[in-house]
Short mmCIF file of C-alpha atoms in Angstrom, two decimals:
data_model
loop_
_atom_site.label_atom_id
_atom_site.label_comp_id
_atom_site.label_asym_id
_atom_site.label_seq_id
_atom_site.Cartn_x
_atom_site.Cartn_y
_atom_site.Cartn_z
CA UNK A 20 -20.34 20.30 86.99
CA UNK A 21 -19.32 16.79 88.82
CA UNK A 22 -19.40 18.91 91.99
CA UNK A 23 -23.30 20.29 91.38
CA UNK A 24 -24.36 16.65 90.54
CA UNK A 25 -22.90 15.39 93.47
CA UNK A 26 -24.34 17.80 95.86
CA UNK A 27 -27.98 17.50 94.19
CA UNK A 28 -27.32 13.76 94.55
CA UNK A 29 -26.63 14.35 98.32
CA UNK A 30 -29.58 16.61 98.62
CA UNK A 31 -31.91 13.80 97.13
CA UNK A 32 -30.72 11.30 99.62
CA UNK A 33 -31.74 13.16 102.54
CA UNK A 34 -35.20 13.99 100.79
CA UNK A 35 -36.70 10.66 102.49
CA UNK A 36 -39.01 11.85 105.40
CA UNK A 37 -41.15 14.47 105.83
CA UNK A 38 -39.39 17.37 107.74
CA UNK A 39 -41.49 20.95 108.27
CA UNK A 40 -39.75 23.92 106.46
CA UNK A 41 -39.47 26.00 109.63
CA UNK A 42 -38.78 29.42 107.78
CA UNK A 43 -41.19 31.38 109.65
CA UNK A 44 -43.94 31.53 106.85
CA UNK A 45 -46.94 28.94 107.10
CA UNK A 46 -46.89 27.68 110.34
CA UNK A 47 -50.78 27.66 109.84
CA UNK A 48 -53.28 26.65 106.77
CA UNK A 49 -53.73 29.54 104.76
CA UNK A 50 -57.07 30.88 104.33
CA UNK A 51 -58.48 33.21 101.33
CA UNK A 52 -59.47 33.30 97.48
CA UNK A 53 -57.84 31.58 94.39
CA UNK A 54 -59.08 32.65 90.81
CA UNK A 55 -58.26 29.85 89.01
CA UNK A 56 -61.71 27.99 89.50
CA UNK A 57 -64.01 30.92 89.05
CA UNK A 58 -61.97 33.03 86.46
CA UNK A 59 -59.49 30.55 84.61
CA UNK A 60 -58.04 33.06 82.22
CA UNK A 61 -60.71 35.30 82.01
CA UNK A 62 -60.40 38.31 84.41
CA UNK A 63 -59.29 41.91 84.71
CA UNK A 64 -57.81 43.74 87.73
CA UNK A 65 -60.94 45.39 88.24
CA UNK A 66 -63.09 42.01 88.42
CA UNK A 67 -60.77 40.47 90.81
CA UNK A 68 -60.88 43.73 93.22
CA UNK A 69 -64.58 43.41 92.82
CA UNK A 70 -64.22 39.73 94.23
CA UNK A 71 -61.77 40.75 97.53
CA UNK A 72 -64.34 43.75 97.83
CA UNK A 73 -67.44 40.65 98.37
CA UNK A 74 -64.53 39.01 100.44
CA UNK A 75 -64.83 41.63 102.65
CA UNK A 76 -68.31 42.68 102.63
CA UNK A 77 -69.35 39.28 103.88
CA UNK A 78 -66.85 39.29 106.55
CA UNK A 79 -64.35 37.12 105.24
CA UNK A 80 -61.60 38.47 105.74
CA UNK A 81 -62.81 39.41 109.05
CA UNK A 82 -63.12 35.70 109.49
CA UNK A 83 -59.39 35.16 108.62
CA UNK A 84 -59.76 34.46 104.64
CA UNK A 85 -57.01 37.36 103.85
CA UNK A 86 -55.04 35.80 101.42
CA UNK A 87 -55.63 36.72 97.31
CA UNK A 88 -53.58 34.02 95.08
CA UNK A 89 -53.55 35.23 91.55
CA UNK A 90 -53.55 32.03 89.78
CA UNK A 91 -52.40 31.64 86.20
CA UNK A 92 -52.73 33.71 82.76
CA UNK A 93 -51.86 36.95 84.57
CA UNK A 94 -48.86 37.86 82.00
CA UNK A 95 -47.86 38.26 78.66
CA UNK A 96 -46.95 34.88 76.66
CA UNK A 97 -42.83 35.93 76.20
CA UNK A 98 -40.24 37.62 78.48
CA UNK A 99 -39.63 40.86 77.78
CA UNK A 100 -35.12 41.74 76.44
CA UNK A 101 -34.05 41.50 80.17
CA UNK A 102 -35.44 38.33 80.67
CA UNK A 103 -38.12 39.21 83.04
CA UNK A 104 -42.00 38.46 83.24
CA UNK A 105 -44.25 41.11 81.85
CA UNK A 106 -48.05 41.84 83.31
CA UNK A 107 -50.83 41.61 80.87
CA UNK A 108 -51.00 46.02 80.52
CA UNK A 109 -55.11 44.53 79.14
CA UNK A 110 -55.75 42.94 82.10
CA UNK A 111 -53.61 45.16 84.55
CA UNK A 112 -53.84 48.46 83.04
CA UNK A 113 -52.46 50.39 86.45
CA UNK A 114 -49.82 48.23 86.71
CA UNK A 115 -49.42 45.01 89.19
CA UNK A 116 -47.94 46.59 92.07
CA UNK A 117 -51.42 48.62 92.00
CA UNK A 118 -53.25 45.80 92.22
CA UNK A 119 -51.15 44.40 95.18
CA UNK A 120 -51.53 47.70 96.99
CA UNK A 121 -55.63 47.82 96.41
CA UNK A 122 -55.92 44.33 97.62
CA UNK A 123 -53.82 45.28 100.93
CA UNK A 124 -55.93 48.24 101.22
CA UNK A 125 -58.93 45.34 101.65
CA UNK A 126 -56.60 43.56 104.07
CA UNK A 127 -55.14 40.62 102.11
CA UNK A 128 -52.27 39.05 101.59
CA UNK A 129 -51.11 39.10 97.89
CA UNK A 130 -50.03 35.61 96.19
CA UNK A 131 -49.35 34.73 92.93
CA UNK A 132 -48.44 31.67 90.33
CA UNK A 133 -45.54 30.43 88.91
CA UNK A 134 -44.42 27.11 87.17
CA UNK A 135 -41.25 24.48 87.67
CA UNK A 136 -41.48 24.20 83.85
CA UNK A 137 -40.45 26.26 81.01
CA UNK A 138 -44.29 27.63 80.62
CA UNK A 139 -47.32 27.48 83.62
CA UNK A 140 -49.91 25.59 82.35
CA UNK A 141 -51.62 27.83 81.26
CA UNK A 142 -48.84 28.59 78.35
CA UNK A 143 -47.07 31.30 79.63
CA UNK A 144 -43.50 32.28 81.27
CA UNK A 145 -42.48 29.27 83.96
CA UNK A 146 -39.79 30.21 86.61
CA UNK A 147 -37.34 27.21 84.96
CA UNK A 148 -33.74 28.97 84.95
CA UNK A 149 -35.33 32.32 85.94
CA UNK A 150 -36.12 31.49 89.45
CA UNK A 151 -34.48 34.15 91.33
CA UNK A 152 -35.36 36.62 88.51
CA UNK A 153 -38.43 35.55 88.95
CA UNK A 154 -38.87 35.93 92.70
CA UNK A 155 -37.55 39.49 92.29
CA UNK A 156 -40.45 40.52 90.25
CA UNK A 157 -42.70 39.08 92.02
CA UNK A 158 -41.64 40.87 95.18
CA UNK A 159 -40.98 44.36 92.96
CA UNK A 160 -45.35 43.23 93.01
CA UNK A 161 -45.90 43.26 96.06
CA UNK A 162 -46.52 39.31 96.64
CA UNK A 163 -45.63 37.27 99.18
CA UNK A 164 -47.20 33.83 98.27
CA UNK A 165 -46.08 31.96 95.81
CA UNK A 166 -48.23 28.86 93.90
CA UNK A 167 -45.51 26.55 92.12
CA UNK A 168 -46.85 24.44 89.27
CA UNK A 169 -45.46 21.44 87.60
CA UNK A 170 -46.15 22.33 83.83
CA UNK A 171 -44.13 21.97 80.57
CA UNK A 172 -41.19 19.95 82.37
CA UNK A 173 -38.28 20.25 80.79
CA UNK A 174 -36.58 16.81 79.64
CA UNK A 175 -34.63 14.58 82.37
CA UNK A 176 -31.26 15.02 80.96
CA UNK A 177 -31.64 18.51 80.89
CA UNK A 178 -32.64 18.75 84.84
CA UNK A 179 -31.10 16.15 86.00
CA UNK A 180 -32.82 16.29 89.12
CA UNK A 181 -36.48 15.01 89.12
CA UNK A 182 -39.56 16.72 90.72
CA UNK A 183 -37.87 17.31 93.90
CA UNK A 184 -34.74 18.88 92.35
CA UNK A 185 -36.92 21.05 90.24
CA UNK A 186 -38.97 22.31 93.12
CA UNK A 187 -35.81 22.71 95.20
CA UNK A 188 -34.37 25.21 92.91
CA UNK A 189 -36.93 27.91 93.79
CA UNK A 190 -37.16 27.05 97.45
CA UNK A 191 -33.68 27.44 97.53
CA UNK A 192 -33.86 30.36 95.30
CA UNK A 193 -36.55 31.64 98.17
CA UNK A 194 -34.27 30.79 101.02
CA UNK A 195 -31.28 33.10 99.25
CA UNK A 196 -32.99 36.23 98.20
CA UNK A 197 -34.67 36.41 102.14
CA UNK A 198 -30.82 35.73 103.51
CA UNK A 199 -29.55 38.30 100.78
CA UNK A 200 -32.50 40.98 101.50
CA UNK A 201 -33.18 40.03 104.81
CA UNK A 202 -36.45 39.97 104.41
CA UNK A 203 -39.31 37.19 105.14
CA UNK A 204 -39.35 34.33 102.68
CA UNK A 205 -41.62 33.52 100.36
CA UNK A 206 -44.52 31.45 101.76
CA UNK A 207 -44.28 27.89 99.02
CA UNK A 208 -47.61 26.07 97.82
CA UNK A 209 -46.31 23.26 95.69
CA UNK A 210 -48.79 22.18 93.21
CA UNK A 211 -47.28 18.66 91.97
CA UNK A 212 -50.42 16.95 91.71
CA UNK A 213 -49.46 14.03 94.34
CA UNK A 214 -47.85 12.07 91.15
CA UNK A 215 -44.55 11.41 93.52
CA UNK A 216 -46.07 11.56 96.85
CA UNK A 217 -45.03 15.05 97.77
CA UNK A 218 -46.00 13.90 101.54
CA UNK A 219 -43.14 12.23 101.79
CA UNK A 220 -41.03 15.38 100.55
CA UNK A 221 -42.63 18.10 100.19
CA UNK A 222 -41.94 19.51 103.33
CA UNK A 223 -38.32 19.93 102.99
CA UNK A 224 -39.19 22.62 100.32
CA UNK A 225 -42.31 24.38 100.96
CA UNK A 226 -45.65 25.18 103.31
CA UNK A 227 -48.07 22.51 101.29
CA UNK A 228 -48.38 20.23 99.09
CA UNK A 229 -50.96 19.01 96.64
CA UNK A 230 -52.23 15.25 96.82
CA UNK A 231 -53.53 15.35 93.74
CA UNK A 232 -55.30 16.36 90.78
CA UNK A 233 -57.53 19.70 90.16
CA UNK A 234 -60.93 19.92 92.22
CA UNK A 235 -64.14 19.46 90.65
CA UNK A 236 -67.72 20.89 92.30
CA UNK A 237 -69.63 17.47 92.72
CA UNK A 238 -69.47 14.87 95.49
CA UNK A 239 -67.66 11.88 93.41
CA UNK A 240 -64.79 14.34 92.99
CA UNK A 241 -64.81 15.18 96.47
CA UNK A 242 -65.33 11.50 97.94
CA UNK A 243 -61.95 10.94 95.51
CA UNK A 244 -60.16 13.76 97.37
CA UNK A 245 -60.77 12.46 100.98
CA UNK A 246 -59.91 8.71 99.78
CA UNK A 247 -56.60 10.17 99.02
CA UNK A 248 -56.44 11.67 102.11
CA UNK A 249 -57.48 8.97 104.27
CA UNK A 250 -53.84 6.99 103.74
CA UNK A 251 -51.80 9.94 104.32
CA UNK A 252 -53.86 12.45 106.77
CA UNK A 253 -51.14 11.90 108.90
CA UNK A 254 -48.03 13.60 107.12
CA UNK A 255 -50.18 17.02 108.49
CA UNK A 256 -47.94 19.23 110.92
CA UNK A 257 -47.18 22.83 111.51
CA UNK A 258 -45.51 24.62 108.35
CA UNK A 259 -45.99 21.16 106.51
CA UNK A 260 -49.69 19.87 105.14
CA UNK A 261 -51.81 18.07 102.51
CA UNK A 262 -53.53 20.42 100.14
CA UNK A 263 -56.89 19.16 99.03
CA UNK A 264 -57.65 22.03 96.17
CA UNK A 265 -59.76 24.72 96.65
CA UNK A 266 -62.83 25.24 98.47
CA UNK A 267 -66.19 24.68 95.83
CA UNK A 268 -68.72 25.37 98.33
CA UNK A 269 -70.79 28.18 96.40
CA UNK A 270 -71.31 28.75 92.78
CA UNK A 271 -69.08 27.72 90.68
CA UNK A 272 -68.74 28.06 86.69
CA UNK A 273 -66.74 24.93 85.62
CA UNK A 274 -67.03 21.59 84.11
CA UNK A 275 -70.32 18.98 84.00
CA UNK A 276 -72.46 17.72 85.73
CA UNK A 277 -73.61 20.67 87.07
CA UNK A 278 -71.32 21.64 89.86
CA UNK A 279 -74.19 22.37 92.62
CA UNK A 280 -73.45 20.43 95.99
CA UNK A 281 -76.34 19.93 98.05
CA UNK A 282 -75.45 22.24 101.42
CA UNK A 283 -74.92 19.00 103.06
CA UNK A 284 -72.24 18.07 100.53
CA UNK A 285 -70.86 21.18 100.85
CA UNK A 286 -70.62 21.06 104.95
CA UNK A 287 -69.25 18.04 104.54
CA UNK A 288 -66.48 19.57 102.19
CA UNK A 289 -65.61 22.28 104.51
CA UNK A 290 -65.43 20.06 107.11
CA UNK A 291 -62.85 17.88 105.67
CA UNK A 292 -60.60 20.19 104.25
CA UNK A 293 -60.74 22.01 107.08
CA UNK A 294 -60.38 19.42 110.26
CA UNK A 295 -57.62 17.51 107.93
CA UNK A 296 -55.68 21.15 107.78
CA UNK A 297 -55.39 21.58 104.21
CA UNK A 298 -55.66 25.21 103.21
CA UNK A 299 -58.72 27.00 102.60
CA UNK A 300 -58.81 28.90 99.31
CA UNK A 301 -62.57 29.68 98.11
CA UNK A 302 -62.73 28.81 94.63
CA UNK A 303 -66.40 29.69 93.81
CA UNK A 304 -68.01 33.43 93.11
CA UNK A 305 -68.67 35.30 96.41
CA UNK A 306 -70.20 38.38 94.76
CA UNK A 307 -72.99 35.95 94.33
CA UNK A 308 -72.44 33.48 97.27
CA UNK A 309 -75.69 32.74 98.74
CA UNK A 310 -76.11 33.10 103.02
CA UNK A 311 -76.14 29.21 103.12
CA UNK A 312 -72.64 29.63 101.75
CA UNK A 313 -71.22 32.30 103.60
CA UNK A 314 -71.98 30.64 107.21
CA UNK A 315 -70.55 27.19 105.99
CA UNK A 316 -67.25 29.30 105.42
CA UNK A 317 -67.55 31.47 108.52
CA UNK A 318 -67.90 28.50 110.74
CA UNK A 319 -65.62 29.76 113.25
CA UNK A 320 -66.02 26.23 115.05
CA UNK A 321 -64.29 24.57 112.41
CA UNK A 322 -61.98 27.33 111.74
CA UNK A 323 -60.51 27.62 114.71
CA UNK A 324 -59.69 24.18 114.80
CA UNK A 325 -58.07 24.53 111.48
CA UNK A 326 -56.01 27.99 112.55
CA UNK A 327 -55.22 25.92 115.99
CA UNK A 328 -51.89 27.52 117.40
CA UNK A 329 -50.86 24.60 119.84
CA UNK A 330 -51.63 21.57 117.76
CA UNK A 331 -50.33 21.50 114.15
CA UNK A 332 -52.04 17.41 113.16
CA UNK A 333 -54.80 16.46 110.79
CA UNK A 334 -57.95 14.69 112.38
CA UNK A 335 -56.91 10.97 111.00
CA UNK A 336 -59.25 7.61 110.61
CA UNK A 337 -59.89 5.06 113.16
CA UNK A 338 -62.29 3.38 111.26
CA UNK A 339 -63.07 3.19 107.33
CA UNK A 340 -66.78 2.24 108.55
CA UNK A 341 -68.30 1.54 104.61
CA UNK A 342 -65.22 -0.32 103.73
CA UNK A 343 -62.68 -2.78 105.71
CA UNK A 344 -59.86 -0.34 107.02
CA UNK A 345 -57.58 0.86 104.67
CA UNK A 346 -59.74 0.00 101.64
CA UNK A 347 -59.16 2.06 98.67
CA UNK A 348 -62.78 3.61 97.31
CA UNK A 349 -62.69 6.43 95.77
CA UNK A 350 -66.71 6.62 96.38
CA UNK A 351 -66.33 5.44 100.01
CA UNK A 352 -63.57 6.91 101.66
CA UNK A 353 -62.79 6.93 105.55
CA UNK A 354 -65.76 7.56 107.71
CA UNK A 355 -64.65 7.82 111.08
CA UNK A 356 -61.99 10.06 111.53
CA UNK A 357 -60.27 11.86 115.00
CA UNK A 358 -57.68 13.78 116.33
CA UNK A 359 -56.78 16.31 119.15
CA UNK A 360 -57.02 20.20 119.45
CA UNK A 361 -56.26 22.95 121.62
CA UNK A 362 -60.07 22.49 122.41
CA UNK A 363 -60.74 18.92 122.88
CA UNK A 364 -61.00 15.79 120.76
CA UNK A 365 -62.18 16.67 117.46
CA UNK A 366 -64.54 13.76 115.98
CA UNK A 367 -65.52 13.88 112.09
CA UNK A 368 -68.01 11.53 111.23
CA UNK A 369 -69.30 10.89 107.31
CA UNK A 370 -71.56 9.26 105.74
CA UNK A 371 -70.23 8.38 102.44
CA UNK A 372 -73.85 7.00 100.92
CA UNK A 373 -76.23 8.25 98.49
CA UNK A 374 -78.79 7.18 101.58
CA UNK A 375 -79.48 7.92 105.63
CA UNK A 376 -77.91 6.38 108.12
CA UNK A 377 -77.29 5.88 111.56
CA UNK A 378 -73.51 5.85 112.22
CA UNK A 379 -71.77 4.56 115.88
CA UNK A 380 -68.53 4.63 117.23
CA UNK A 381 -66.95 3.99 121.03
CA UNK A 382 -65.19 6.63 122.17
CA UNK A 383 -61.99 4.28 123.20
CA UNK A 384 -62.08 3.48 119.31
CA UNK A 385 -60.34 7.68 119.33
CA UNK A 386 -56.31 7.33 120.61
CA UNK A 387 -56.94 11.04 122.15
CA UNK A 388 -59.90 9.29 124.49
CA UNK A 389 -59.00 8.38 128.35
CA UNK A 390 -60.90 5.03 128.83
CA UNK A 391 -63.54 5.05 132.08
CA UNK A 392 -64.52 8.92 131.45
CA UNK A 393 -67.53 10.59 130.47
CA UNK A 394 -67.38 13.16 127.77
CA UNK A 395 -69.03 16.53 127.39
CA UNK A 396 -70.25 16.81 123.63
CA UNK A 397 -70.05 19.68 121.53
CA UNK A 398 -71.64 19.85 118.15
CA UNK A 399 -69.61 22.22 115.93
CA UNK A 400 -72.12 22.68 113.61
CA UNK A 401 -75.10 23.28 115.77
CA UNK A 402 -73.08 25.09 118.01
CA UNK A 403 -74.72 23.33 120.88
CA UNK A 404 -73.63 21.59 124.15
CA UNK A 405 -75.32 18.10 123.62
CA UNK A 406 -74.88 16.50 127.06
CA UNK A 407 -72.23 14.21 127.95
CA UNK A 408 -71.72 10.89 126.33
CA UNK A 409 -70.62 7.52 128.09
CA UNK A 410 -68.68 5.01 125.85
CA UNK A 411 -70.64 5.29 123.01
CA UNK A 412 -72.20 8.23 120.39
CA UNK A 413 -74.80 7.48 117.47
CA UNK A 414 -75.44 9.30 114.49
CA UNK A 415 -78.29 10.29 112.10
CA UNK A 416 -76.39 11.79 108.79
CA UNK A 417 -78.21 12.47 105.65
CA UNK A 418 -77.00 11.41 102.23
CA UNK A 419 -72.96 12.76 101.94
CA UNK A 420 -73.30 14.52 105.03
CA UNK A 421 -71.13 15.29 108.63
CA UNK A 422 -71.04 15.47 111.81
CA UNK A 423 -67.83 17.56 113.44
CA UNK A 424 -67.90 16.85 117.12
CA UNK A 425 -65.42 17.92 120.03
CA UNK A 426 -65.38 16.50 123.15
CA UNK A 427 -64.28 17.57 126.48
CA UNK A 428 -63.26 15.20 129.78
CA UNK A 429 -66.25 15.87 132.26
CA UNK A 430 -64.98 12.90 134.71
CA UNK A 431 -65.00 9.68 136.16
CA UNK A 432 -67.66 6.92 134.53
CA UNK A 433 -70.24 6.28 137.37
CA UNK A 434 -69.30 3.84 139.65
CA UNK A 435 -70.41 0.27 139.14
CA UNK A 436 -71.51 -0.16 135.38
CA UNK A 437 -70.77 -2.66 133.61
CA UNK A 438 -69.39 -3.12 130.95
CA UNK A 439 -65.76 -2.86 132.38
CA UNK A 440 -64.58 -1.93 129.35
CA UNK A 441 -65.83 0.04 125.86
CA UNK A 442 -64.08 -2.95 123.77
CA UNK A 443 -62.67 -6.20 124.71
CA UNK A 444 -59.25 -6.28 123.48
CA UNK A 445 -57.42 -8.09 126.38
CA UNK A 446 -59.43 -6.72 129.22
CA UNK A 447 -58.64 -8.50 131.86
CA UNK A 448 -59.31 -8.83 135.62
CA UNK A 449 -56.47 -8.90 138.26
CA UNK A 450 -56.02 -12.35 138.45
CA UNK A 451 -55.44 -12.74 134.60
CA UNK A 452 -59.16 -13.89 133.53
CA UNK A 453 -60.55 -12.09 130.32
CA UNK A 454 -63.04 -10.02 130.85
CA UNK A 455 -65.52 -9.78 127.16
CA UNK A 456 -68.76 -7.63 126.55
#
């Protein structure tokens, strides 16, 4: 026993840092559908094939959404004599691994849920104890994802090891049975609600982490979500990111006020999950998804910049615009936000207010910018080439709305302008005078 305590103690000292679990899983985002949001508890096989059917006919999957997560309530509330996890036969009549198989037929990726806890939240069988019993089953399924709650925690001097120790057991657990079977690992969502900064940690252990608390379909609980992400955008890298919750662009059948986002809301929403790298699992009915929602979610624009091969960071801010930088407003997060791709300099402007406005930035204000150039424009929403821009772009947003922008080096400034320089931080002349604009 004093040997396992002092090798979980080691293993918590070199927790500190963020390090990208290079396992060969979830180098990219994951895109797809998660039934928690739509369904809760309430589903049948046949329902959810109905769903990755819709997936399909509107070209989702086409599009790169081909991952299924089977959220919670899939099972029966007690192990069965062996121990082992037991699918709901009402809800599963054919058996899981038929369920798997149909939903590879439609060409996704099968994940599924599982708790850190003795029960999910939901109330039934958590993975505590039984992790690599666990992981067994789940692969005897056919899954291959893995969503790994932080319900029903079992008491501190029973663990001994704190959120990280209790999520290390099944990455480890994940790590072993792909060395024993030699097979590829498990790909690890951890869901720990951002309670203990998983940024910092999270990592180590799995493909994504969550920042916080469960998604709701209206624009406060939205503007909350990219507040959170404005401090720690940066902890984004390949086989390592943020998870903002689901995607609520459509319909969706949960919680008050009503949960309809005006379609500029809900570009806005795609925008930032997307461009900040966080997965991109629809949450919202597509059997009923209206044509406004299916081409915010096949923006290939944005999606591409989200699936980028080469560059593995989240756009960041430069500015907080509404709010002195680094001010923490839940209802006016970062506005001005930037980063590089395989395509350019990706710009994401919001407007935050419940009004119009017309939003500026200088280019030089991006660190990806080469000062003295002019820049092609691109809008990623219009899809349009918008000219080139010199120094400076200007906005009109609507209420809660976005602008994603990339821009590409078209040359030299023309010769002669002045300004000398976009902003007057110690611009200086040759012999030492400071030049200001």
């Amino acid at each position: 026993m004093a040997a396992a305590v002092v090798s979980l103690a080691l293993g918590l000292l070199y927790a500190t840092g963020a390090t990208a679990l290079d396992n060969g899983v979830g180098k990219l985002p994951a895109l797809g559908f998660n039934t928690w949001n739509l369904y809760q508890c309430d589903y049948t096989a046949d329902v959810l094939i109905e769903q990755a059917q819709a997936m399909v006919d509107h070209g989702l999957v086409k599009a790169g959404y081909n991952n299924f997560m089977l959220d919670d309530c899939y099972s029966l509330k007690e192990r069965d004599s062996k121990g082992k996890i037991v699918a709901d036969p009402k809800k599963f009549p054919k058996g899981m691994k038929q369920f798997t198989t149909a939903l590879n037929k439609l060409g996704f990726r099968a994940g599924i849920y599982s708790d850190a806890g003795y029960r999910t939240c939901g109330g039934f069988p958590g993975s505590y104890g039984h992790e690599a019993t666990d992981l067994e089953t789940f692969a005897d399924w056919g899954f291959q994802y893995l969503k790994y709650d932080n319900c029903y925690i079992p008491f501190d001097n029973v663990t001994q090891e704190n959120v990280y120790g209790r999520y290390a057991r099944m990455s480890d657990a994940i790590a072993a049975r792909a060395k024993k079977t030699k097979s590829t690992p498990f790909q690890l969502a951890l869901c720990e609600w951002g309670w203990q900064q998983p940024w910092v940690w999270g990592g180590r252990l799995g493909q994504s982490w969550r920042i916080g608390g469960d998604i709701r379909p209206w624009w406060s609980a939205l503007s909350s979500i990219i507040n959170q992400a404005s401090f720690i955008a940066t902890e984004t890298r390949f086989f390592a990111r943020n998870d903002l919750d689901m995607l609520e662009v459509g319909n969706t059948n949960i919680g008050t006020p009503p949960g309809n986002l005006t379609f500029d809301e809900a570009k806005s929403h795609f925008t930032a999950w997307a461009l900040l790298k966080s997965p991109l699992l629809i949450g919202s009915d597509m059997e009923s998804a209206s044509k406004e929602t299916i081409q915010i979610l096949e923006n290939n624009d944005i999606l591409k910049i989200n699936q980028d091969p080469n560059v593995g960071e989240a756009v960041a801010p430069f500015r907080w615009g509404y709010n002195p930088d680094y001010t923490w407003d839940p209802a006016h997060p970062a506005e001005y936000w930037t980063g590089n791709s395989s395509y350019g300099v990706v710009f994401m402007v919001l407007n935050t207010q419940d009004t119009p406005q017309r939003m500026s930035f200088n280019l030089t204000e991006s660190w990806a910018i080469r000062a003295g150039r002019v820049y092609s424009v691109y809008d990623m929403w219009s899809h349009t080439n918008n000219g080139t821009a010199y120094r400076s772009i200007s906005l009109n947003l609507p209420p809660h709305g976005v602008a994603a922008l990339l821009l590409n080096d078209a040359g030299p400034e023309p010769a002669g302008r002045e300004p000398y320089c976009a902003g007057y931080w110690q611009c200086s002349f040759p012999n030492g005078t400071y030049y200001s604009n």
